[in-house]
Amino acid sequence: MLIYMAAAENSDSAGAVAVGAVRNAFTSYFYMRKMGDVLKRMRKHCKRVIVDCGAHTFFAQLGTLGVAGTGNNWKREEPEAYFTEYLAWLKTYANDLDYFLELDIGDVVGQAQVEKWRERIRKAGLAEKCIIGWHPKAEPLEHFLNVARRWPSRYVGIEGLRHHRPSCDYVDVVTRLYRLNVRAHGFAMVKRRFLDLVPFYSADSISFKGGVLYGADAFHNPRRSGMLSEFNAGVGFGYVNRRAKRADARARERRMAAAVYSGFSLDTDSSGPPARVTARLLKSAHAFDVMEKRYTDIWAKRGFSWDEKGKATGSALRS
């Protein structure tokens, strides 16, 4: 299993990227199109790079995501023009990325238009690097499975959770894709309730930036996969927030023990010079690496594994 670090193109990630700590980078064309040759610079240091199309922005503009920021302050994009510019950019930087997401906005323009864009991607010779997306509201599952097993990259992205919309049966869908030898990516789905149950080939999250955004030290405790904060002790990937003042002595003791076990100290201030920001991101990147290895091993034992080229090799392929 691969865990990608999202928003790796941002300037606050530059230090961690430059030292090779961000092995799997998940970036956005919506922002990189205005950032010059940042992708070429990232290519030198990252083992894998996926470029997202910016579809999240379209949905945010429609107010359907239920997340902070509805896009009211963004310039609304015209889909056809946006896709044309995206495709031209992809042709320019095709050698600097491993995969990219199609412009999967069937909810906005209709699935028929998305399929026309797929053909343009195919004609441009980029289909083997294109991850196609599935949104239950826009495309019936059986139709999508039929398309996915024939798509050259054999790599798809599954819609993540959205407010006010029912989620799909991720376990069933991703298992069926695996048996078709099709890889599945989970958007922003690194919470334990997903990784423990769904055999994703890959997933991404911006959580590795928690140390910079929230003054927290991210860790993944391989012994008990702990999630400790000032206010609760649960399971999964999480943060040790050092800014809160209300934690009692016992909670702090648990946090410190978890951090020490994971090989981290809590003496790095997230504010200030870039070196301090980079120090926090290095800790988080390490935590993501530990988490990736743990879930790779877990799913291999369950019969879901892949070779270096992404081909399914586990016993679940034949079950």
PDB file of N, CA and C in Angstrom, residues 3-57:
ATOM      1  N   ILE A   3       1.014   5.442   0.699  1.00  0.00           N
ATOM      2  CA  ILE A   3       0.397   6.604   1.326  1.00  0.00           C
ATOM      3  C   ILE A   3       1.036   7.852   0.723  1.00  0.00           C
ATOM      4  N   TYR A   4       0.220   8.678   0.079  1.00  0.00           N
ATOM      5  CA  TYR A   4       0.705   9.904  -0.563  1.00  0.00           C
ATOM      6  C   TYR A   4       0.482  11.107   0.346  1.00  0.00           C
ATOM      7  N   MET A   5       1.440  12.018   0.328  1.00  0.00           N
ATOM      8  CA  MET A   5       1.363  13.240   1.120  1.00  0.00           C
ATOM      9  C   MET A   5       0.820  14.359   0.237  1.00  0.00           C
ATOM     10  N   ALA A   6      -0.372  14.845   0.579  1.00  0.00           N
ATOM     11  CA  ALA A   6      -1.069  15.823  -0.252  1.00  0.00           C
ATOM     12  C   ALA A   6      -0.548  17.238  -0.008  1.00  0.00           C
ATOM     13  N   ALA A   7      -0.757  18.101  -1.008  1.00  0.00           N
ATOM     14  CA  ALA A   7      -0.315  19.496  -0.974  1.00  0.00           C
ATOM     15  C   ALA A   7       1.202  19.591  -0.859  1.00  0.00           C
ATOM     16  N   ALA A   8       1.899  18.625  -1.431  1.00  0.00           N
ATOM     17  CA  ALA A   8       3.359  18.601  -1.348  1.00  0.00           C
ATOM     18  C   ALA A   8       4.002  19.678  -2.206  1.00  0.00           C
ATOM     19  N   GLU A   9       3.231  20.308  -3.073  1.00  0.00           N
ATOM     20  CA  GLU A   9       3.787  21.352  -3.943  1.00  0.00           C
ATOM     21  C   GLU A   9       3.918  22.697  -3.233  1.00  0.00           C
ATOM     22  N   ASN A  10       3.268  22.863  -2.096  1.00  0.00           N
ATOM     23  CA  ASN A  10       3.275  24.145  -1.398  1.00  0.00           C
ATOM     24  C   ASN A  10       4.669  24.487  -0.873  1.00  0.00           C
ATOM     25  N   SER A  11       4.913  25.771  -0.718  1.00  0.00           N
ATOM     26  CA  SER A  11       6.249  26.224  -0.333  1.00  0.00           C
ATOM     27  C   SER A  11       6.684  25.702   1.031  1.00  0.00           C
ATOM     28  N   ASP A  12       5.729  25.486   1.946  1.00  0.00           N
ATOM     29  CA  ASP A  12       6.132  25.005   3.267  1.00  0.00           C
ATOM     30  C   ASP A  12       6.655  23.572   3.236  1.00  0.00           C
ATOM     31  N   SER A  13       6.410  22.868   2.125  1.00  0.00           N
ATOM     32  CA  SER A  13       6.892  21.489   1.988  1.00  0.00           C
ATOM     33  C   SER A  13       8.271  21.418   1.341  1.00  0.00           C
ATOM     34  N   ALA A  14       8.777  22.538   0.840  1.00  0.00           N
ATOM     35  CA  ALA A  14       9.991  22.530   0.016  1.00  0.00           C
ATOM     36  C   ALA A  14      11.176  21.883   0.720  1.00  0.00           C
ATOM     37  N   GLY A  15      11.365  22.199   2.006  1.00  0.00           N
ATOM     38  CA  GLY A  15      12.501  21.643   2.727  1.00  0.00           C
ATOM     39  C   GLY A  15      12.430  20.139   2.855  1.00  0.00           C
ATOM     40  N   ALA A  16      11.247  19.618   3.191  1.00  0.00           N
ATOM     41  CA  ALA A  16      11.067  18.170   3.330  1.00  0.00           C
ATOM     42  C   ALA A  16      11.210  17.464   1.985  1.00  0.00           C
ATOM     43  N   VAL A  17      10.708  18.097   0.932  1.00  0.00           N
ATOM     44  CA  VAL A  17      10.840  17.516  -0.408  1.00  0.00           C
ATOM     45  C   VAL A  17      12.307  17.476  -0.821  1.00  0.00           C
ATOM     46  N   ALA A  18      13.030  18.547  -0.554  1.00  0.00           N
ATOM     47  CA  ALA A  18      14.418  18.663  -0.997  1.00  0.00           C
ATOM     48  C   ALA A  18      15.331  17.612  -0.398  1.00  0.00           C
ATOM     49  N   VAL A  19      15.004  17.122   0.804  1.00  0.00           N
ATOM     50  CA  VAL A  19      15.852  16.098   1.431  1.00  0.00           C
ATOM     51  C   VAL A  19      15.315  14.689   1.179  1.00  0.00           C
ATOM     52  N   GLY A  20      14.310  14.568   0.314  1.00  0.00           N
ATOM     53  CA  GLY A  20      13.795  13.251  -0.064  1.00  0.00           C
ATOM     54  C   GLY A  20      12.853  12.618   0.930  1.00  0.00           C
ATOM     55  N   ALA A  21      12.334  13.412   1.897  1.00  0.00           N
ATOM     56  CA  ALA A  21      11.445  12.844   2.912  1.00  0.00           C
ATOM     57  C   ALA A  21      10.044  12.575   2.382  1.00  0.00           C
ATOM     58  N   VAL A  22       9.638  13.308   1.351  1.00  0.00           N
ATOM     59  CA  VAL A  22       8.314  13.111   0.753  1.00  0.00           C
ATOM     60  C   VAL A  22       8.474  12.156  -0.423  1.00  0.00           C
ATOM     61  N   ARG A  23       8.413  10.879  -0.124  1.00  0.00           N
ATOM     62  CA  ARG A  23       8.622   9.875  -1.179  1.00  0.00           C
ATOM     63  C   ARG A  23       7.455   9.832  -2.148  1.00  0.00           C
ATOM     64  N   ASN A  24       6.238   9.928  -1.610  1.00  0.00           N
ATOM     65  CA  ASN A  24       5.030   9.864  -2.427  1.00  0.00           C
ATOM     66  C   ASN A  24       4.318  11.209  -2.340  1.00  0.00           C
ATOM     67  N   ALA A  25       4.359  11.975  -3.414  1.00  0.00           N
ATOM     68  CA  ALA A  25       3.793  13.324  -3.413  1.00  0.00           C
ATOM     69  C   ALA A  25       2.468  13.355  -4.167  1.00  0.00           C
ATOM     70  N   PHE A  26       1.462  13.951  -3.538  1.00  0.00           N
ATOM     71  CA  PHE A  26       0.147  14.145  -4.163  1.00  0.00           C
ATOM     72  C   PHE A  26      -0.036  15.651  -4.315  1.00  0.00           C
ATOM     73  N   THR A  27      -0.097  16.117  -5.555  1.00  0.00           N
ATOM     74  CA  THR A  27      -0.085  17.545  -5.832  1.00  0.00           C
ATOM     75  C   THR A  27      -1.332  17.949  -6.616  1.00  0.00           C
ATOM     76  N   SER A  28      -1.541  19.249  -6.774  1.00  0.00           N
ATOM     77  CA  SER A  28      -2.732  19.740  -7.470  1.00  0.00           C
ATOM     78  C   SER A  28      -2.364  20.628  -8.648  1.00  0.00           C
ATOM     79  N   TYR A  29      -2.882  20.282  -9.811  1.00  0.00           N
ATOM     80  CA  TYR A  29      -2.685  21.122 -10.992  1.00  0.00           C
ATOM     81  C   TYR A  29      -3.286  22.505 -10.787  1.00  0.00           C
ATOM     82  N   PHE A  30      -4.393  22.582 -10.066  1.00  0.00           N
ATOM     83  CA  PHE A  30      -5.080  23.853  -9.861  1.00  0.00           C
ATOM     84  C   PHE A  30      -4.118  24.908  -9.314  1.00  0.00           C
ATOM     85  N   TYR A  31      -3.179  24.481  -8.469  1.00  0.00           N
ATOM     86  CA  TYR A  31      -2.207  25.408  -7.904  1.00  0.00           C
ATOM     87  C   TYR A  31      -0.894  25.405  -8.683  1.00  0.00           C
ATOM     88  N   MET A  32      -0.451  24.237  -9.135  1.00  0.00           N
ATOM     89  CA  MET A  32       0.852  24.146  -9.795  1.00  0.00           C
ATOM     90  C   MET A  32       0.889  24.857 -11.144  1.00  0.00           C
ATOM     91  N   ARG A  33      -0.244  25.019 -11.790  1.00  0.00           N
ATOM     92  CA  ARG A  33      -0.256  25.684 -13.097  1.00  0.00           C
ATOM     93  C   ARG A  33       0.283  27.104 -13.012  1.00  0.00           C
ATOM     94  N   LYS A  34       0.304  27.673 -11.805  1.00  0.00           N
ATOM     95  CA  LYS A  34       0.791  29.041 -11.608  1.00  0.00           C
ATOM     96  C   LYS A  34       2.135  29.064 -10.885  1.00  0.00           C
ATOM     97  N   MET A  35       2.789  27.906 -10.801  1.00  0.00           N
ATOM     98  CA  MET A  35       4.010  27.806  -9.995  1.00  0.00           C
ATOM     99  C   MET A  35       5.246  27.454 -10.815  1.00  0.00           C
ATOM    100  N   GLY A  36       5.195  27.707 -12.114  1.00  0.00           N
ATOM    101  CA  GLY A  36       6.363  27.459 -12.946  1.00  0.00           C
ATOM    102  C   GLY A  36       6.734  25.990 -13.019  1.00  0.00           C
ATOM    103  N   ASP A  37       8.024  25.711 -12.899  1.00  0.00           N
ATOM    104  CA  ASP A  37       8.524  24.340 -13.048  1.00  0.00           C
ATOM    105  C   ASP A  37       8.677  23.615 -11.715  1.00  0.00           C
ATOM    106  N   VAL A  38       7.788  23.880 -10.780  1.00  0.00           N
ATOM    107  CA  VAL A  38       7.897  23.237  -9.474  1.00  0.00           C
ATOM    108  C   VAL A  38       7.827  21.716  -9.589  1.00  0.00           C
ATOM    109  N   LEU A  39       7.052  21.203 -10.537  1.00  0.00           N
ATOM    110  CA  LEU A  39       6.944  19.752 -10.688  1.00  0.00           C
ATOM    111  C   LEU A  39       8.272  19.146 -11.113  1.00  0.00           C
ATOM    112  N   LYS A  40       8.996  19.822 -11.990  1.00  0.00           N
ATOM    113  CA  LYS A  40      10.303  19.321 -12.412  1.00  0.00           C
ATOM    114  C   LYS A  40      11.263  19.257 -11.226  1.00  0.00           C
ATOM    115  N   ARG A  41      11.187  20.241 -10.360  1.00  0.00           N
ATOM    116  CA  ARG A  41      12.055  20.234  -9.175  1.00  0.00           C
ATOM    117  C   ARG A  41      11.654  19.114  -8.222  1.00  0.00           C
ATOM    118  N   MET A  42      10.365  18.883  -8.078  1.00  0.00           N
ATOM    119  CA  MET A  42       9.902  17.812  -7.201  1.00  0.00           C
ATOM    120  C   MET A  42      10.306  16.447  -7.735  1.00  0.00           C
ATOM    121  N   ARG A  43      10.287  16.292  -9.038  1.00  0.00           N
ATOM    122  CA  ARG A  43      10.609  15.005  -9.661  1.00  0.00           C
ATOM    123  C   ARG A  43      11.987  14.507  -9.256  1.00  0.00           C
ATOM    124  N   LYS A  44      12.897  15.425  -8.987  1.00  0.00           N
ATOM    125  CA  LYS A  44      14.265  15.045  -8.639  1.00  0.00           C
ATOM    126  C   LYS A  44      14.354  14.387  -7.267  1.00  0.00           C
ATOM    127  N   HIS A  45      13.368  14.664  -6.410  1.00  0.00           N
ATOM    128  CA  HIS A  45      13.471  14.225  -5.026  1.00  0.00           C
ATOM    129  C   HIS A  45      12.394  13.233  -4.585  1.00  0.00           C
ATOM    130  N   CYS A  46      11.279  13.184  -5.295  1.00  0.00           N
ATOM    131  CA  CYS A  46      10.166  12.314  -4.914  1.00  0.00           C
ATOM    132  C   CYS A  46      10.191  11.025  -5.724  1.00  0.00           C
ATOM    133  N   LYS A  47       9.940   9.916  -5.064  1.00  0.00           N
ATOM    134  CA  LYS A  47       9.935   8.633  -5.768  1.00  0.00           C
ATOM    135  C   LYS A  47       8.705   8.497  -6.654  1.00  0.00           C
ATOM    136  N   ARG A  48       7.561   8.991  -6.171  1.00  0.00           N
ATOM    137  CA  ARG A  48       6.315   8.904  -6.928  1.00  0.00           C
ATOM    138  C   ARG A  48       5.585  10.243  -6.850  1.00  0.00           C
ATOM    139  N   VAL A  49       4.972  10.631  -7.956  1.00  0.00           N
ATOM    140  CA  VAL A  49       4.219  11.883  -7.996  1.00  0.00           C
ATOM    141  C   VAL A  49       2.886  11.655  -8.693  1.00  0.00           C
ATOM    142  N   ILE A  50       1.804  12.001  -8.006  1.00  0.00           N
ATOM    143  CA  ILE A  50       0.475  12.008  -8.606  1.00  0.00           C
ATOM    144  C   ILE A  50       0.001  13.456  -8.658  1.00  0.00           C
ATOM    145  N   VAL A  51      -0.544  13.847  -9.802  1.00  0.00           N
ATOM    146  CA  VAL A  51      -1.100  15.189  -9.960  1.00  0.00           C
ATOM    147  C   VAL A  51      -2.621  15.103  -9.967  1.00  0.00           C
ATOM    148  N   ASP A  52      -3.233  15.797  -9.042  1.00  0.00           N
ATOM    149  CA  ASP A  52      -4.691  15.876  -9.006  1.00  0.00           C
ATOM    150  C   ASP A  52      -5.151  16.944  -9.983  1.00  0.00           C
ATOM    151  N   CYS A  53      -6.359  16.778 -10.493  1.00  0.00           N
ATOM    152  CA  CYS A  53      -6.856  17.668 -11.545  1.00  0.00           C
ATOM    153  C   CYS A  53      -7.427  18.976 -11.015  1.00  0.00           C
ATOM    154  N   GLY A  54      -7.782  19.014  -9.743  1.00  0.00           N
ATOM    155  CA  GLY A  54      -8.426  20.197  -9.198  1.00  0.00           C
ATOM    156  C   GLY A  54      -9.935  20.072  -9.149  1.00  0.00           C
ATOM    157  N   ALA A  55     -10.465  18.857  -9.326  1.00  0.00           N
ATOM    158  CA  ALA A  55     -11.920  18.656  -9.309  1.00  0.00           C
ATOM    159  C   ALA A  55     -12.527  19.073  -7.971  1.00  0.00           C
ATOM    160  N   HIS A  56     -11.758  18.901  -6.894  1.00  0.00           N
ATOM    161  CA  HIS A  56     -12.237  19.305  -5.564  1.00  0.00           C
ATOM    162  C   HIS A  56     -12.703  20.755  -5.579  1.00  0.00           C
ATOM    163  N   THR A  57     -11.984  21.593  -6.332  1.00  0.00           N
ATOM    164  CA  THR A  57     -12.328  23.006  -6.409  1.00  0.00           C
ATOM    165  C   THR A  57     -13.680  23.216  -7.067  1.00  0.00           C
TER     166      THR A  57
END
